[in-house]
PDB file of C-alpha atoms in Angstrom:
ATOM      1  CA  ALA M   1      90.481-106.880-142.123  1.00 74.00           C
ATOM      2  CA  GLN M   2      91.667-104.255-139.804  1.00 82.00           C
ATOM      3  CA  LYS M   3      94.170-104.792-137.073  1.00 91.00           C
ATOM      4  CA  ILE M   4      95.512-102.623-134.160  1.00 96.00           C
ATOM      5  CA  THR M   5      98.841-103.426-132.537  1.00 96.00           C
ATOM      6  CA  GLN M   6      99.901-102.045-129.199  1.00 97.00           C
ATOM      7  CA  THR M   7     103.487-103.361-128.510  1.00 96.00           C
ATOM      8  CA  GLN M   8     103.872-102.006-124.951  1.00 95.00           C
ATOM      9  CA  PRO M   9     102.003-104.085-122.464  1.00 94.00           C
ATOM     10  CA  GLY M  10     103.125-101.828-119.679  1.00 95.00           C
ATOM     11  CA  MET M  11     104.721 -98.389-119.201  1.00 95.00           C
ATOM     12  CA  PHE M  12     106.033 -96.446-116.366  1.00 96.00           C
ATOM     13  CA  VAL M  13     106.405 -92.715-116.280  1.00 97.00           C
ATOM     14  CA  GLN M  14     107.303 -90.070-113.580  1.00 97.00           C
ATOM     15  CA  GLU M  15     104.743 -87.654-112.583  1.00 97.00           C
ATOM     16  CA  LYS M  16     104.887 -84.429-114.638  1.00 97.00           C
ATOM     17  CA  GLU M  17     106.756 -86.109-117.376  1.00 97.00           C
ATOM     18  CA  ALA M  18     105.514 -86.841-120.850  1.00 97.00           C
ATOM     19  CA  VAL M  19     104.907 -90.362-122.168  1.00 98.00           C
ATOM     20  CA  THR M  20     104.231 -91.828-125.588  1.00 98.00           C
ATOM     21  CA  LEU M  21     101.964 -94.863-126.066  1.00 98.00           C
ATOM     22  CA  ASP M  22     102.511 -96.593-129.282  1.00 98.00           C
ATOM     23  CA  CYS M  23      99.788 -97.736-131.743  1.00 98.00           C
ATOM     24  CA  THR M  24     100.157 -99.152-135.163  1.00 97.00           C
ATOM     25  CA  TYR M  25      97.498-100.198-137.462  1.00 96.00           C
ATOM     26  CA  ASP M  26      96.832-102.132-140.592  1.00 94.00           C
ATOM     27  CA  THR M  27      94.042-101.418-142.964  1.00 89.00           C
ATOM     28  CA  SER M  28      93.458-101.349-146.703  1.00 86.00           C
ATOM     29  CA  ASP M  29      90.854 -98.558-146.343  1.00 83.00           C
ATOM     30  CA  GLN M  30      91.759 -95.093-147.482  1.00 83.00           C
ATOM     31  CA  SER M  31      89.342 -93.472-145.003  1.00 83.00           C
ATOM     32  CA  TYR M  32      89.192 -94.397-141.388  1.00 87.00           C
ATOM     33  CA  GLY M  33      89.120 -92.989-137.876  1.00 89.00           C
ATOM     34  CA  LEU M  34      91.451 -93.585-134.997  1.00 93.00           C
ATOM     35  CA  PHE M  35      90.463 -93.423-131.283  1.00 94.00           C
ATOM     36  CA  TRP M  36      92.138 -93.663-128.017  1.00 97.00           C
ATOM     37  CA  TYR M  37      90.173 -94.766-124.864  1.00 97.00           C
ATOM     38  CA  LYS M  38      91.245 -94.842-121.166  1.00 97.00           C
ATOM     39  CA  GLN M  39      90.118 -97.586-118.923  1.00 94.00           C
ATOM     40  CA  PRO M  40      90.928 -96.941-115.234  1.00 94.00           C
ATOM     41  CA  SER M  41      90.801 -99.720-112.627  1.00 92.00           C
ATOM     42  CA  SER M  42      87.140 -99.061-112.085  1.00 90.00           C
ATOM     43  CA  GLY M  43      86.464-100.430-115.530  1.00 89.00           C
ATOM     44  CA  GLU M  44      84.724 -97.816-117.555  1.00 90.00           C
ATOM     45  CA  MET M  45      85.981 -96.837-121.047  1.00 92.00           C
ATOM     46  CA  ILE M  46      86.616 -93.071-121.422  1.00 94.00           C
ATOM     47  CA  PHE M  47      87.033 -91.488-124.891  1.00 94.00           C
ATOM     48  CA  LEU M  48      90.203 -89.451-125.051  1.00 95.00           C
ATOM     49  CA  ILE M  49      90.858 -88.294-128.520  1.00 94.00           C
ATOM     50  CA  TYR M  50      90.009 -88.835-132.228  1.00 92.00           C
ATOM     51  CA  GLN M  51      92.017 -88.606-135.471  1.00 92.00           C
ATOM     52  CA  GLY M  52      90.649 -88.941-138.908  1.00 88.00           C
ATOM     53  CA  SER M  53      92.744 -90.345-141.631  1.00 89.00           C
ATOM     54  CA  TYR M  54      92.270 -87.237-143.876  1.00 87.00           C
ATOM     55  CA  ASP M  55      92.862 -84.666-141.043  1.00 86.00           C
ATOM     56  CA  GLU M  56      95.965 -82.653-141.911  1.00 84.00           C
ATOM     57  CA  GLN M  57      96.751 -81.729-138.349  1.00 91.00           C
ATOM     58  CA  ASN M  58      97.405 -83.942-135.427  1.00 94.00           C
ATOM     59  CA  ALA M  59      94.556 -83.990-132.924  1.00 93.00           C
ATOM     60  CA  THR M  60      94.934 -82.514-129.559  1.00 95.00           C
ATOM     61  CA  GLU M  61      92.733 -82.517-126.478  1.00 94.00           C
ATOM     62  CA  GLY M  62      94.162 -80.767-123.461  1.00 96.00           C
ATOM     63  CA  ARG M  63      97.176 -82.769-122.293  1.00 97.00           C
ATOM     64  CA  TYR M  64      96.485 -85.442-124.927  1.00 97.00           C
ATOM     65  CA  SER M  65      97.906 -85.290-128.375  1.00 97.00           C
ATOM     66  CA  LEU M  66      97.951 -87.878-131.154  1.00 96.00           C
ATOM     67  CA  ASN M  67     101.168 -88.196-133.152  1.00 96.00           C
ATOM     68  CA  PHE M  68      99.666 -89.354-136.454  1.00 95.00           C
ATOM     69  CA  GLN M  69     102.020 -90.705-139.179  1.00 95.00           C
ATOM     70  CA  LYS M  70      99.838 -91.987-141.935  1.00 93.00           C
ATOM     71  CA  ALA M  71     102.697 -93.416-144.109  1.00 93.00           C
ATOM     72  CA  ARG M  72     103.966 -95.459-141.192  1.00 94.00           C
ATOM     73  CA  LYS M  73     100.353 -96.342-140.132  1.00 95.00           C
ATOM     74  CA  SER M  74     100.962 -95.113-136.569  1.00 96.00           C
ATOM     75  CA  ALA M  75      98.852 -93.093-134.232  1.00 97.00           C
ATOM     76  CA  ASN M  76     100.799 -92.773-130.976  1.00 98.00           C
ATOM     77  CA  LEU M  77      99.158 -91.120-127.998  1.00 98.00           C
ATOM     78  CA  VAL M  78     101.297 -88.503-126.189  1.00 98.00           C
ATOM     79  CA  ILE M  79     100.302 -87.610-122.653  1.00 98.00           C
ATOM     80  CA  SER M  80     102.054 -84.498-121.379  1.00 97.00           C
ATOM     81  CA  ALA M  81     102.576 -83.523-117.728  1.00 96.00           C
ATOM     82  CA  SER M  82     101.557 -86.940-116.396  1.00 97.00           C
ATOM     83  CA  GLN M  83      99.371 -87.183-113.406  1.00 97.00           C
ATOM     84  CA  LEU M  84      98.825 -89.917-110.842  1.00 97.00           C
ATOM     85  CA  GLY M  85      95.221 -90.069-112.172  1.00 96.00           C
ATOM     86  CA  ASP M  86      96.540 -91.039-115.568  1.00 98.00           C
ATOM     87  CA  SER M  87      97.398 -94.496-114.316  1.00 98.00           C
ATOM     88  CA  ALA M  88      95.148 -96.765-116.302  1.00 97.00           C
ATOM     89  CA  MET M  89      94.912 -99.046-119.321  1.00 96.00           C
ATOM     90  CA  TYR M  90      94.924 -97.306-122.641  1.00 97.00           C
ATOM     91  CA  PHE M  91      93.326 -98.729-125.790  1.00 97.00           C
ATOM     92  CA  CYS M  92      93.839 -97.611-129.298  1.00 97.00           C
ATOM     93  CA  ALA M  93      90.892 -98.344-131.726  1.00 96.00           C
ATOM     94  CA  MET M  94      90.076 -97.886-135.365  1.00 93.00           C
ATOM     95  CA  ARG M  95      86.881 -97.762-137.390  1.00 88.00           C
ATOM     96  CA  PRO M  96      86.364 -97.393-141.159  1.00 75.00           C
ATOM     97  CA  ARG M  97      84.997 -94.126-142.140  1.00 64.00           C
ATOM     98  CA  ARG M  98      83.376 -95.499-145.306  1.00 59.00           C
ATOM     99  CA  GLY M  99      82.276 -98.964-146.169  1.00 52.00           C
ATOM    100  CA  GLY M 100      82.153-101.802-143.686  1.00 49.00           C
ATOM    101  CA  GLY M 101      80.405-101.279-140.416  1.00 57.00           C
ATOM    102  CA  ASN M 102      80.629 -98.913-137.593  1.00 81.00           C
ATOM    103  CA  LYS M 103      82.534-101.337-135.416  1.00 89.00           C
ATOM    104  CA  LEU M 104      85.511-100.402-133.418  1.00 93.00           C
ATOM    105  CA  THR M 105      88.549-102.679-133.533  1.00 94.00           C
ATOM    106  CA  PHE M 106      90.632-102.442-130.496  1.00 96.00           C
ATOM    107  CA  GLY M 107      94.239-103.209-129.680  1.00 96.00           C
ATOM    108  CA  THR M 108      95.309-105.119-126.613  1.00 95.00           C
ATOM    109  CA  GLY M 109      96.039-102.071-124.588  1.00 96.00           C
ATOM    110  CA  THR M 110      98.927-100.438-122.664  1.00 97.00           C
ATOM    111  CA  GLN M 111      98.917-100.365-118.908  1.00 97.00           C
ATOM    112  CA  LEU M 112     100.334 -97.067-117.794  1.00 98.00           C
ATOM    113  CA  LYS M 113     101.603 -96.390-114.243  1.00 97.00           C
ATOM    114  CA  VAL M 114     102.489 -93.005-113.245  1.00 97.00           C
ATOM    115  CA  GLU M 115     104.890 -92.765-110.359  1.00 96.00           C
ATOM    116  CA  LEU M 116     105.757 -90.074-107.903  1.00 92.00           C
TER     117      LEU M 116
ATOM    118  CA  GLU F   1      77.352 -83.827-119.310  1.00 73.00           C
ATOM    119  CA  PRO F   2      75.158 -86.562-120.929  1.00 77.00           C
ATOM    120  CA  GLU F   3      76.377 -90.120-120.408  1.00 91.00           C
ATOM    121  CA  VAL F   4      75.551 -93.748-121.190  1.00 94.00           C
ATOM    122  CA  THR F   5      74.249 -95.676-118.226  1.00 95.00           C
ATOM    123  CA  GLN F   6      74.082 -99.397-117.733  1.00 96.00           C
ATOM    124  CA  THR F   7      72.374-101.688-115.278  1.00 96.00           C
ATOM    125  CA  PRO F   8      73.119-103.766-113.325  1.00 96.00           C
ATOM    126  CA  SER F   9      76.676-103.041-112.641  1.00 95.00           C
ATOM    127  CA  HIS F  10      77.302-106.631-111.759  1.00 97.00           C
ATOM    128  CA  GLN F  11      75.122-109.707-112.700  1.00 97.00           C
ATOM    129  CA  VAL F  12      75.763-113.209-111.400  1.00 97.00           C
ATOM    130  CA  THR F  13      73.842-115.972-112.996  1.00 97.00           C
ATOM    131  CA  GLN F  14      73.798-119.751-113.368  1.00 97.00           C
ATOM    132  CA  MET F  15      74.833-121.405-116.639  1.00 97.00           C
ATOM    133  CA  GLY F  16      71.869-121.891-118.775  1.00 97.00           C
ATOM    134  CA  GLN F  17      69.972-119.000-117.504  1.00 97.00           C
ATOM    135  CA  GLU F  18      68.817-115.979-119.418  1.00 97.00           C
ATOM    136  CA  VAL F  19      70.160-112.607-118.695  1.00 98.00           C
ATOM    137  CA  ILE F  20      69.199-109.114-119.913  1.00 97.00           C
ATOM    138  CA  LEU F  21      71.648-106.371-119.661  1.00 98.00           C
ATOM    139  CA  ARG F  22      70.230-102.874-119.981  1.00 97.00           C
ATOM    140  CA  CYS F  23      71.593 -99.686-121.301  1.00 97.00           C
ATOM    141  CA  VAL F  24      70.335 -96.114-121.584  1.00 96.00           C
ATOM    142  CA  PRO F  25      72.148 -94.405-124.521  1.00 95.00           C
ATOM    143  CA  ILE F  26      72.801 -90.685-124.649  1.00 92.00           C
ATOM    144  CA  SER F  27      69.399 -89.182-125.601  1.00 90.00           C
ATOM    145  CA  ASN F  28      70.262 -87.635-128.948  1.00 87.00           C
ATOM    146  CA  HIS F  29      72.222 -90.566-130.222  1.00 90.00           C
ATOM    147  CA  LEU F  30      70.924 -92.739-132.997  1.00 89.00           C
ATOM    148  CA  TYR F  31      73.594 -95.641-133.189  1.00 91.00           C
ATOM    149  CA  PHE F  32      73.984 -98.098-130.489  1.00 94.00           C
ATOM    150  CA  TYR F  33      76.472-100.809-129.797  1.00 96.00           C
ATOM    151  CA  TRP F  34      77.469-103.685-127.576  1.00 97.00           C
ATOM    152  CA  TYR F  35      81.018-104.690-126.878  1.00 97.00           C
ATOM    153  CA  ARG F  36      82.492-107.201-124.364  1.00 97.00           C
ATOM    154  CA  GLN F  37      85.755-107.571-122.673  1.00 95.00           C
ATOM    155  CA  ILE F  38      86.852-110.953-121.280  1.00 94.00           C
ATOM    156  CA  LEU F  39      89.041-110.252-118.149  1.00 90.00           C
ATOM    157  CA  GLY F  40      92.457-109.162-119.151  1.00 85.00           C
ATOM    158  CA  GLN F  41      91.689-109.249-122.829  1.00 88.00           C
ATOM    159  CA  LYS F  42      90.895-106.572-125.428  1.00 89.00           C
ATOM    160  CA  VAL F  43      87.472-105.141-126.153  1.00 95.00           C
ATOM    161  CA  GLU F  44      85.454-107.077-128.791  1.00 96.00           C
ATOM    162  CA  PHE F  45      82.713-105.822-130.931  1.00 95.00           C
ATOM    163  CA  LEU F  46      79.406-107.711-130.687  1.00 97.00           C
ATOM    164  CA  VAL F  47      76.648-105.742-132.547  1.00 95.00           C
ATOM    165  CA  SER F  48      75.611-102.404-133.836  1.00 93.00           C
ATOM    166  CA  PHE F  49      72.007-101.256-134.069  1.00 93.00           C
ATOM    167  CA  TYR F  50      70.466 -98.381-135.940  1.00 89.00           C
ATOM    168  CA  ASN F  51      66.887 -97.512-136.924  1.00 88.00           C
ATOM    169  CA  ASN F  52      65.484-100.440-134.984  1.00 90.00           C
ATOM    170  CA  GLU F  53      67.601-103.080-136.714  1.00 91.00           C
ATOM    171  CA  ILE F  54      71.000-104.677-136.509  1.00 92.00           C
ATOM    172  CA  SER F  55      73.448-102.962-138.751  1.00 90.00           C
ATOM    173  CA  GLU F  56      76.322-105.342-138.176  1.00 90.00           C
ATOM    174  CA  LYS F  57      77.153-108.183-135.872  1.00 92.00           C
ATOM    175  CA  SER F  58      80.312-110.133-135.111  1.00 93.00           C
ATOM    176  CA  GLU F  59      80.904-113.929-135.198  1.00 93.00           C
ATOM    177  CA  ILE F  60      80.498-113.802-131.332  1.00 94.00           C
ATOM    178  CA  PHE F  61      76.983-112.639-131.744  1.00 95.00           C
ATOM    179  CA  ASP F  62      75.229-115.931-132.434  1.00 93.00           C
ATOM    180  CA  ASP F  63      71.670-116.994-131.947  1.00 94.00           C
ATOM    181  CA  GLN F  64      72.009-116.933-128.189  1.00 96.00           C
ATOM    182  CA  PHE F  65      72.303-113.203-128.274  1.00 97.00           C
ATOM    183  CA  SER F  66      69.622-110.633-129.240  1.00 97.00           C
ATOM    184  CA  VAL F  67      69.287-106.836-128.895  1.00 97.00           C
ATOM    185  CA  GLU F  68      66.185-104.727-128.585  1.00 95.00           C
ATOM    186  CA  ARG F  69      65.138-101.139-128.206  1.00 92.00           C
ATOM    187  CA  PRO F  70      61.891-101.708-126.403  1.00 87.00           C
ATOM    188  CA  ASP F  71      61.176 -97.964-125.851  1.00 88.00           C
ATOM    189  CA  GLY F  72      62.644 -94.607-126.740  1.00 80.00           C
ATOM    190  CA  SER F  73      65.295 -94.772-124.139  1.00 88.00           C
ATOM    191  CA  ASN F  74      66.497 -98.350-123.367  1.00 93.00           C
ATOM    192  CA  PHE F  75      68.713-100.667-125.404  1.00 96.00           C
ATOM    193  CA  THR F  76      68.999-104.155-124.137  1.00 97.00           C
ATOM    194  CA  LEU F  77      71.222-107.194-124.773  1.00 98.00           C
ATOM    195  CA  LYS F  78      69.789-110.574-124.016  1.00 97.00           C
ATOM    196  CA  ILE F  79      71.695-113.791-123.711  1.00 97.00           C
ATOM    197  CA  ARG F  80      69.279-116.648-123.872  1.00 96.00           C
ATOM    198  CA  SER F  81      71.212-119.415-122.302  1.00 95.00           C
ATOM    199  CA  THR F  82      74.434-118.340-120.675  1.00 97.00           C
ATOM    200  CA  LYS F  83      77.617-120.306-120.883  1.00 96.00           C
ATOM    201  CA  LEU F  84      80.720-120.117-118.725  1.00 97.00           C
ATOM    202  CA  GLU F  85      82.576-118.385-121.487  1.00 95.00           C
ATOM    203  CA  ASP F  86      80.011-115.538-121.537  1.00 97.00           C
ATOM    204  CA  SER F  87      81.627-114.255-118.357  1.00 97.00           C
ATOM    205  CA  ALA F  88      82.864-110.841-119.208  1.00 97.00           C
ATOM    206  CA  MET F  89      82.380-107.071-118.893  1.00 96.00           C
ATOM    207  CA  TYR F  90      79.752-106.022-121.391  1.00 98.00           C
ATOM    208  CA  PHE F  91      79.884-102.356-122.641  1.00 97.00           C
ATOM    209  CA  CYS F  92      77.086-100.393-124.191  1.00 97.00           C
ATOM    210  CA  ALA F  93      78.030 -97.569-126.370  1.00 96.00           C
ATOM    211  CA  SER F  94      76.367 -94.945-128.455  1.00 93.00           C
ATOM    212  CA  SER F  95      77.177 -92.350-131.101  1.00 90.00           C
ATOM    213  CA  GLU F  96      75.217 -89.530-132.574  1.00 85.00           C
ATOM    214  CA  ARG F  97      75.977 -90.505-136.123  1.00 75.00           C
ATOM    215  CA  GLY F  98      77.563 -93.362-138.009  1.00 61.00           C
ATOM    216  CA  ARG F  99      80.522 -93.483-140.240  1.00 54.00           C
ATOM    217  CA  GLY F 100      81.214 -91.120-143.106  1.00 48.00           C
ATOM    218  CA  ARG F 101      79.905 -88.014-141.626  1.00 47.00           C
ATOM    219  CA  ARG F 102      81.364 -84.552-141.987  1.00 48.00           C
ATOM    220  CA  TYR F 103      82.008 -83.915-138.371  1.00 48.00           C
ATOM    221  CA  PRO F 104      84.007 -86.683-136.684  1.00 50.00           C
ATOM    222  CA  SER F 105      82.965 -85.746-133.173  1.00 54.00           C
ATOM    223  CA  THR F 106      79.439 -87.014-133.951  1.00 58.00           C
ATOM    224  CA  ASP F 107      80.950 -90.442-134.951  1.00 79.00           C
ATOM    225  CA  THR F 108      82.600 -91.015-131.643  1.00 87.00           C
ATOM    226  CA  GLN F 109      81.324 -93.917-129.566  1.00 91.00           C
ATOM    227  CA  TYR F 110      80.703 -93.120-125.915  1.00 93.00           C
ATOM    228  CA  PHE F 111      80.858 -96.033-123.603  1.00 95.00           C
ATOM    229  CA  GLY F 112      78.833 -96.872-120.537  1.00 95.00           C
ATOM    230  CA  PRO F 113      80.496 -97.948-117.326  1.00 94.00           C
ATOM    231  CA  GLY F 114      79.848-101.651-118.121  1.00 96.00           C
ATOM    232  CA  THR F 115      78.014-104.661-116.649  1.00 97.00           C
ATOM    233  CA  ARG F 116      80.210-107.353-115.252  1.00 97.00           C
ATOM    234  CA  LEU F 117      78.569-110.757-116.003  1.00 98.00           C
ATOM    235  CA  THR F 118      79.616-113.684-114.081  1.00 97.00           C
ATOM    236  CA  VAL F 119      78.397-117.053-115.184  1.00 97.00           C
ATOM    237  CA  LEU F 120      78.699-119.878-112.607  1.00 96.00           C
TER     238      LEU F 120
END
């Protein structure tokens, strides 16, 4: 069974600063995909970034980057130059790339608040 | 930019009633999913659907639940006899491809805005 752990229920960051949201995972699969989603207070789930387990480089998407450490089974999200609009709940999720199903397994989320 | 749409945005129903939640996935996507999120909790997988049949379902997805793709654009989740504990946000998602494909961007699941179901 796969498990995602997000140990930070809440985080605060000053506007324009960088912040790291932690995610560790547990799986016996060799091939898997890791995702981060953002959920603003309005409720929708917005895809941010993807990392494949065999990708040699850390994924980046604009101000988002993923600090992927396979041996430690961690996939931390780094948001650079935080903006007020980044205040939201952030979920880490995993899906096996081969075998099993397509389902995403989510963590419990981290509530990020960006302050002036 | 194409997006997943869901209707209604909020549904209030009495316990024991049937509800149908509707979704229009992104047009060239082939894989469809339903997830739910009970207030304040994490997102949970319910079911995945491909080629007009269920490809995987969770323990939550019991006989009270069913999914259907009645035409070329809609994807629906039906709850036959709602319970209080079915109150949650229900998300539809779609992806262009399933797992194991060469280009991971096509595996990404894009979510709709959700339907908040309240069972009284």
